[in-house]
Coordinates of C-alpha atoms in Angstrom, one line a residue:
Chain A
X1 CA 115.5 -146.2 235.1
X2 CA 117.5 -148.7 236.3
X3 CA 119.8 -148.9 239.5
X4 CA 123.2 -149.3 237.7
X5 CA 126.8 -148.1 239.2
X6 CA 125.9 -145.4 239.4
X7 CA 123.9 -145.8 241.6
X8 CA 126.1 -147.2 243.7
X9 CA 129.0 -144.3 243.7
X10 CA 126.7 -141.3 244.3
X11 CA 126.1 -143.5 247.7
X12 CA 129.8 -143.7 248.0
X13 CA 130.6 -140.5 247.5
X14 CA 127.9 -139.3 250.2
X15 CA 128.9 -141.8 252.6
X16 CA 132.1 -140.1 251.7
X17 CA 131.2 -136.7 252.3
X18 CA 129.6 -136.9 255.4
X19 CA 132.9 -139.2 257.3
X20 CA 134.8 -135.8 256.1
X21 CA 132.8 -133.2 257.1
X22 CA 132.7 -134.8 260.9
X23 CA 136.3 -135.3 260.6
X24 CA 136.3 -132.0 259.6
X25 CA 134.4 -130.5 262.5
X26 CA 134.4 -132.3 265.2
X27 CA 136.6 -131.6 268.3
X28 CA 135.4 -134.8 269.1
X29 CA 138.1 -137.9 268.9
X30 CA 135.4 -140.7 268.9
X31 CA 133.2 -138.4 266.9
X32 CA 136.3 -138.1 264.2
X33 CA 136.5 -142.2 264.4
X34 CA 133.4 -142.6 263.5
X35 CA 133.3 -140.0 260.5
X36 CA 137.2 -142.6 259.3
X37 CA 134.2 -145.6 260.5
X38 CA 132.0 -143.8 257.1
X39 CA 134.8 -143.4 254.5
X40 CA 136.2 -146.6 255.2
X41 CA 132.8 -147.8 254.3
X42 CA 132.3 -145.7 251.2
X43 CA 135.5 -147.2 250.2
X44 CA 133.7 -150.1 251.2
X45 CA 130.6 -149.7 248.8
X46 CA 133.1 -148.3 245.5
X47 CA 134.9 -151.6 245.6
X48 CA 131.7 -154.1 246.1
X49 CA 130.3 -152.3 243.2
X50 CA 133.4 -152.4 240.7
X51 CA 134.0 -156.1 241.9
X52 CA 129.6 -156.7 241.0
X53 CA 129.4 -154.1 238.2
X54 CA 132.7 -153.8 235.3
X55 CA 134.6 -156.3 237.4
X56 CA 132.8 -159.7 236.8
X57 CA 135.3 -161.2 239.0
X58 CA 135.5 -161.0 242.8
X59 CA 138.4 -159.8 243.6
X60 CA 136.3 -156.0 245.1
X61 CA 134.9 -158.0 247.2
X62 CA 138.4 -159.6 248.6
X63 CA 140.0 -155.9 249.3
X64 CA 136.6 -155.1 251.3
X65 CA 137.5 -158.3 253.8
X66 CA 141.0 -156.7 253.8
X67 CA 139.6 -152.7 254.6
X68 CA 137.3 -154.5 256.9
X69 CA 139.4 -155.7 258.9
X70 CA 142.5 -153.0 258.4
X71 CA 139.2 -150.9 259.8
X72 CA 138.2 -153.6 263.0
X73 CA 141.8 -153.2 263.8
X74 CA 141.9 -149.0 263.1
X75 CA 138.8 -148.8 265.6
X76 CA 140.6 -151.4 268.6
X77 CA 144.2 -149.3 268.6
X78 CA 142.1 -146.2 268.4
X79 CA 139.6 -146.4 271.1
X80 CA 142.6 -147.4 272.3
X81 CA 144.4 -144.6 273.0
X82 CA 141.3 -141.8 273.3
X83 CA 141.1 -143.5 277.1
X84 CA 145.1 -143.7 277.3
X85 CA 144.4 -139.3 276.8
X86 CA 141.1 -139.7 278.8
X87 CA 143.1 -141.2 281.3
X88 CA 145.8 -139.0 281.8
X89 CA 143.8 -135.4 280.6
X90 CA 140.4 -136.1 281.6
X91 CA 138.1 -134.6 278.2
X92 CA 138.6 -136.1 274.4
X93 CA 138.9 -132.7 273.2
X94 CA 141.2 -132.9 270.0
X95 CA 142.3 -129.7 270.5
X96 CA 142.9 -130.2 274.7
X97 CA 145.8 -133.1 273.5
X98 CA 149.2 -130.3 272.4
X99 CA 150.8 -131.3 275.4
X100 CA 153.9 -132.0 272.6
X101 CA 153.5 -128.6 271.7
X102 CA 155.5 -126.6 274.3
Chain B
X1 CA 108.4 -149.1 239.9
X2 CA 109.6 -152.2 240.6
X3 CA 109.7 -152.7 244.5
X4 CA 113.3 -154.4 243.7
X5 CA 114.2 -150.1 243.1
X6 CA 111.6 -149.1 245.7
X7 CA 113.3 -152.1 248.2
X8 CA 116.8 -150.2 246.9
X9 CA 115.9 -146.5 247.3
X10 CA 114.6 -147.6 251.3
X11 CA 118.5 -149.0 251.9
X12 CA 120.1 -145.7 250.3
X13 CA 117.5 -143.8 252.3
X14 CA 118.2 -145.6 255.5
X15 CA 122.0 -146.2 255.4
X16 CA 122.8 -142.3 254.2
X17 CA 120.1 -140.2 256.2
X18 CA 122.0 -142.0 259.5
X19 CA 125.0 -140.9 258.5
X20 CA 124.4 -137.9 258.1
X21 CA 122.7 -138.3 261.8
X22 CA 126.4 -138.9 262.0
X23 CA 127.9 -136.5 261.1
X24 CA 125.4 -133.3 262.7
X25 CA 123.6 -134.3 265.9
X26 CA 125.1 -132.4 268.2
X27 CA 124.3 -135.9 271.4
X28 CA 127.2 -138.2 271.0
X29 CA 125.2 -140.7 271.7
X30 CA 122.6 -140.4 269.0
X31 CA 125.1 -140.1 266.4
X32 CA 126.8 -144.1 267.9
X33 CA 123.2 -145.5 267.7
X34 CA 122.8 -143.7 264.2
X35 CA 126.1 -145.6 263.3
X36 CA 123.6 -149.0 263.6
X37 CA 121.6 -147.7 260.8
X38 CA 125.0 -146.9 258.2
X39 CA 126.4 -150.4 259.1
X40 CA 122.7 -151.9 258.9
X41 CA 122.4 -150.5 255.4
X42 CA 126.3 -150.4 253.9
X43 CA 125.2 -154.6 254.4
X44 CA 121.8 -154.3 252.7
X45 CA 123.4 -152.5 249.6
X46 CA 125.6 -155.3 249.5
X47 CA 123.0 -158.1 249.3
X48 CA 122.0 -155.6 245.7
X49 CA 125.4 -156.0 244.9
X50 CA 125.2 -159.9 245.5
X51 CA 127.6 -160.1 248.2
X52 CA 127.3 -162.1 250.2
X53 CA 129.6 -163.2 252.0
X54 CA 131.4 -159.0 252.3
X55 CA 127.4 -158.0 253.5
X56 CA 127.4 -161.0 256.7
X57 CA 130.6 -159.8 257.8
X58 CA 129.9 -156.3 257.2
X59 CA 126.9 -157.7 259.9
X60 CA 129.4 -159.4 262.3
X61 CA 132.6 -157.2 262.9
X62 CA 130.6 -153.5 262.2
X63 CA 127.9 -154.3 264.0
X64 CA 128.8 -156.2 266.2
X65 CA 132.4 -155.2 267.3
X66 CA 133.3 -152.0 265.9
X67 CA 130.0 -150.4 267.2
X68 CA 130.3 -152.2 269.9
X69 CA 134.1 -150.9 271.3
X70 CA 132.4 -147.1 269.8
X71 CA 129.8 -147.6 272.0
X72 CA 132.4 -148.5 275.2
X73 CA 134.0 -145.8 274.3
X74 CA 131.5 -143.5 274.7
X75 CA 130.5 -144.7 278.0
X76 CA 133.3 -144.9 279.8
X77 CA 134.9 -140.9 278.6
X78 CA 131.3 -139.5 279.4
X79 CA 129.4 -138.4 282.2
X80 CA 125.9 -139.7 280.4
X81 CA 124.3 -137.1 282.8
X82 CA 126.4 -133.8 281.0
X83 CA 125.4 -135.5 277.3
X84 CA 123.7 -132.0 275.6
X85 CA 127.7 -130.6 275.1
X86 CA 129.3 -133.8 274.7
X87 CA 130.1 -133.3 270.6
X88 CA 130.9 -130.3 270.1
X89 CA 131.5 -128.8 266.6
X90 CA 133.9 -126.2 265.3
X91 CA 134.5 -124.4 261.3
X92 CA 130.2 -125.6 260.0
X93 CA 130.1 -123.5 257.4
X94 CA 133.7 -124.1 255.8
X95 CA 133.7 -127.4 256.4
X96 CA 129.9 -127.5 254.9
X97 CA 131.2 -125.0 251.4
X98 CA 134.1 -127.7 251.1
X99 CA 132.4 -131.0 251.4
X100 CA 129.4 -129.4 249.1
X101 CA 131.6 -128.6 246.0
X102 CA 133.4 -132.4 247.1
X103 CA 130.3 -133.6 246.1
X104 CA 129.4 -131.8 243.7
X105 CA 132.9 -133.1 241.9
X106 CA 132.4 -136.5 243.0
X107 CA 129.3 -136.8 241.4
X108 CA 130.1 -134.7 237.8
X109 CA 133.0 -137.1 237.7
X110 CA 131.1 -140.2 238.1
X111 CA 127.8 -139.0 236.5
X112 CA 130.1 -138.0 233.2
X113 CA 132.7 -140.7 233.5
X114 CA 132.1 -144.2 231.1
X115 CA 132.4 -147.0 233.1
X116 CA 133.8 -150.3 232.2
X117 CA 131.6 -152.8 232.1
X118 CA 131.4 -157.0 233.0
X119 CA 129.7 -159.2 229.5
X120 CA 126.8 -160.2 232.4
X121 CA 126.2 -159.8 235.9
X122 CA 126.4 -162.9 238.3
X123 CA 124.1 -163.1 241.2
X124 CA 125.8 -166.3 242.8
X125 CA 127.2 -167.5 245.8
X126 CA 130.1 -165.6 245.9
X127 CA 131.7 -167.7 249.9
X128 CA 133.6 -170.1 247.0
X129 CA 135.2 -168.2 245.7
X130 CA 136.8 -165.4 248.5
X131 CA 137.6 -168.3 249.6
X132 CA 139.6 -170.2 247.0
X133 CA 141.3 -166.2 246.3
X134 CA 142.0 -165.8 249.4
X135 CA 144.3 -169.2 249.8
X136 CA 145.4 -168.7 246.2
X137 CA 146.5 -165.5 244.7
X138 CA 146.1 -163.5 248.1
X139 CA 147.9 -165.4 250.3
X140 CA 151.0 -163.7 251.8
X141 CA 147.8 -160.6 252.0
X142 CA 146.1 -163.3 254.6
X143 CA 149.3 -163.9 256.5
X144 CA 150.4 -160.6 257.1
X145 CA 146.5 -159.8 258.2
X146 CA 147.2 -161.9 260.8
X147 CA 150.2 -160.4 262.2
X148 CA 148.4 -157.2 261.3
X149 CA 145.7 -158.1 263.7
X150 CA 147.8 -159.4 266.5
X151 CA 150.1 -156.9 266.5
X152 CA 146.7 -154.6 267.1
X153 CA 145.3 -156.3 270.1
X154 CA 148.9 -156.2 271.8
X155 CA 149.1 -152.8 271.0
X156 CA 145.4 -152.4 272.7
X157 CA 146.1 -153.4 275.6
X158 CA 149.4 -152.1 276.3
X159 CA 147.9 -148.7 275.2
X160 CA 144.8 -149.3 277.6
X161 CA 145.7 -150.9 280.9
X162 CA 146.3 -148.4 284.1
X163 CA 150.1 -148.4 284.6
X164 CA 151.0 -148.9 288.0
X165 CA 153.7 -145.7 288.7
X166 CA 155.6 -146.5 292.2

């Protein structure tokens, strides 16, 4: 069986599910950010696979580059927030930062 | 099975396997380092898809930038000696059930949809065409991207500096 669009979409689906599992179960803020990175990578695989197999032009790759750029911005700001939380609460457990509830 | 197919499966196994370590490892250092395998494997998948520029950008930004940022954050927020309990997870079984159903539905959808097919599948250098698109059709998003990056830069600096209290 030749490698086709389906193979790439299945890899994207598996990566998305693993990222979703990380986001759902982790209590550590950095691990949650890692899960978000996995999800963004899986969406990028889909963009590039569709641009290669379905549309035949490179617009999908342009969108993939925009997603990579936003992932970089997200990682910078997200990790800065994690460091700020660590300075205040001395832990990065996401269940510890609940001062706003009270 | 020819050699390209075998290579594809090797890259796919590396990608999915290290992503599984990211999701299931109890030690956050292992998670952070196996994220490198995932990012490099995704770059390999881009190469298989004929997207040379995106593969290079993936290596530069994810492996060179985001991964280093994540490793810095791990090192700055954990005592490395008591690393065993650093990656707590809760609600594993409902989450496993949920993503099991989810992945089943996704794979069913992927298999049963008849996706559009391109007229011809090209393996040509893409950098020039991507550059043309950035400066013609996508000029406004391209300029907005630089603004977003500037805002993220300033935001990260403001958030992570130490406040001086009087």
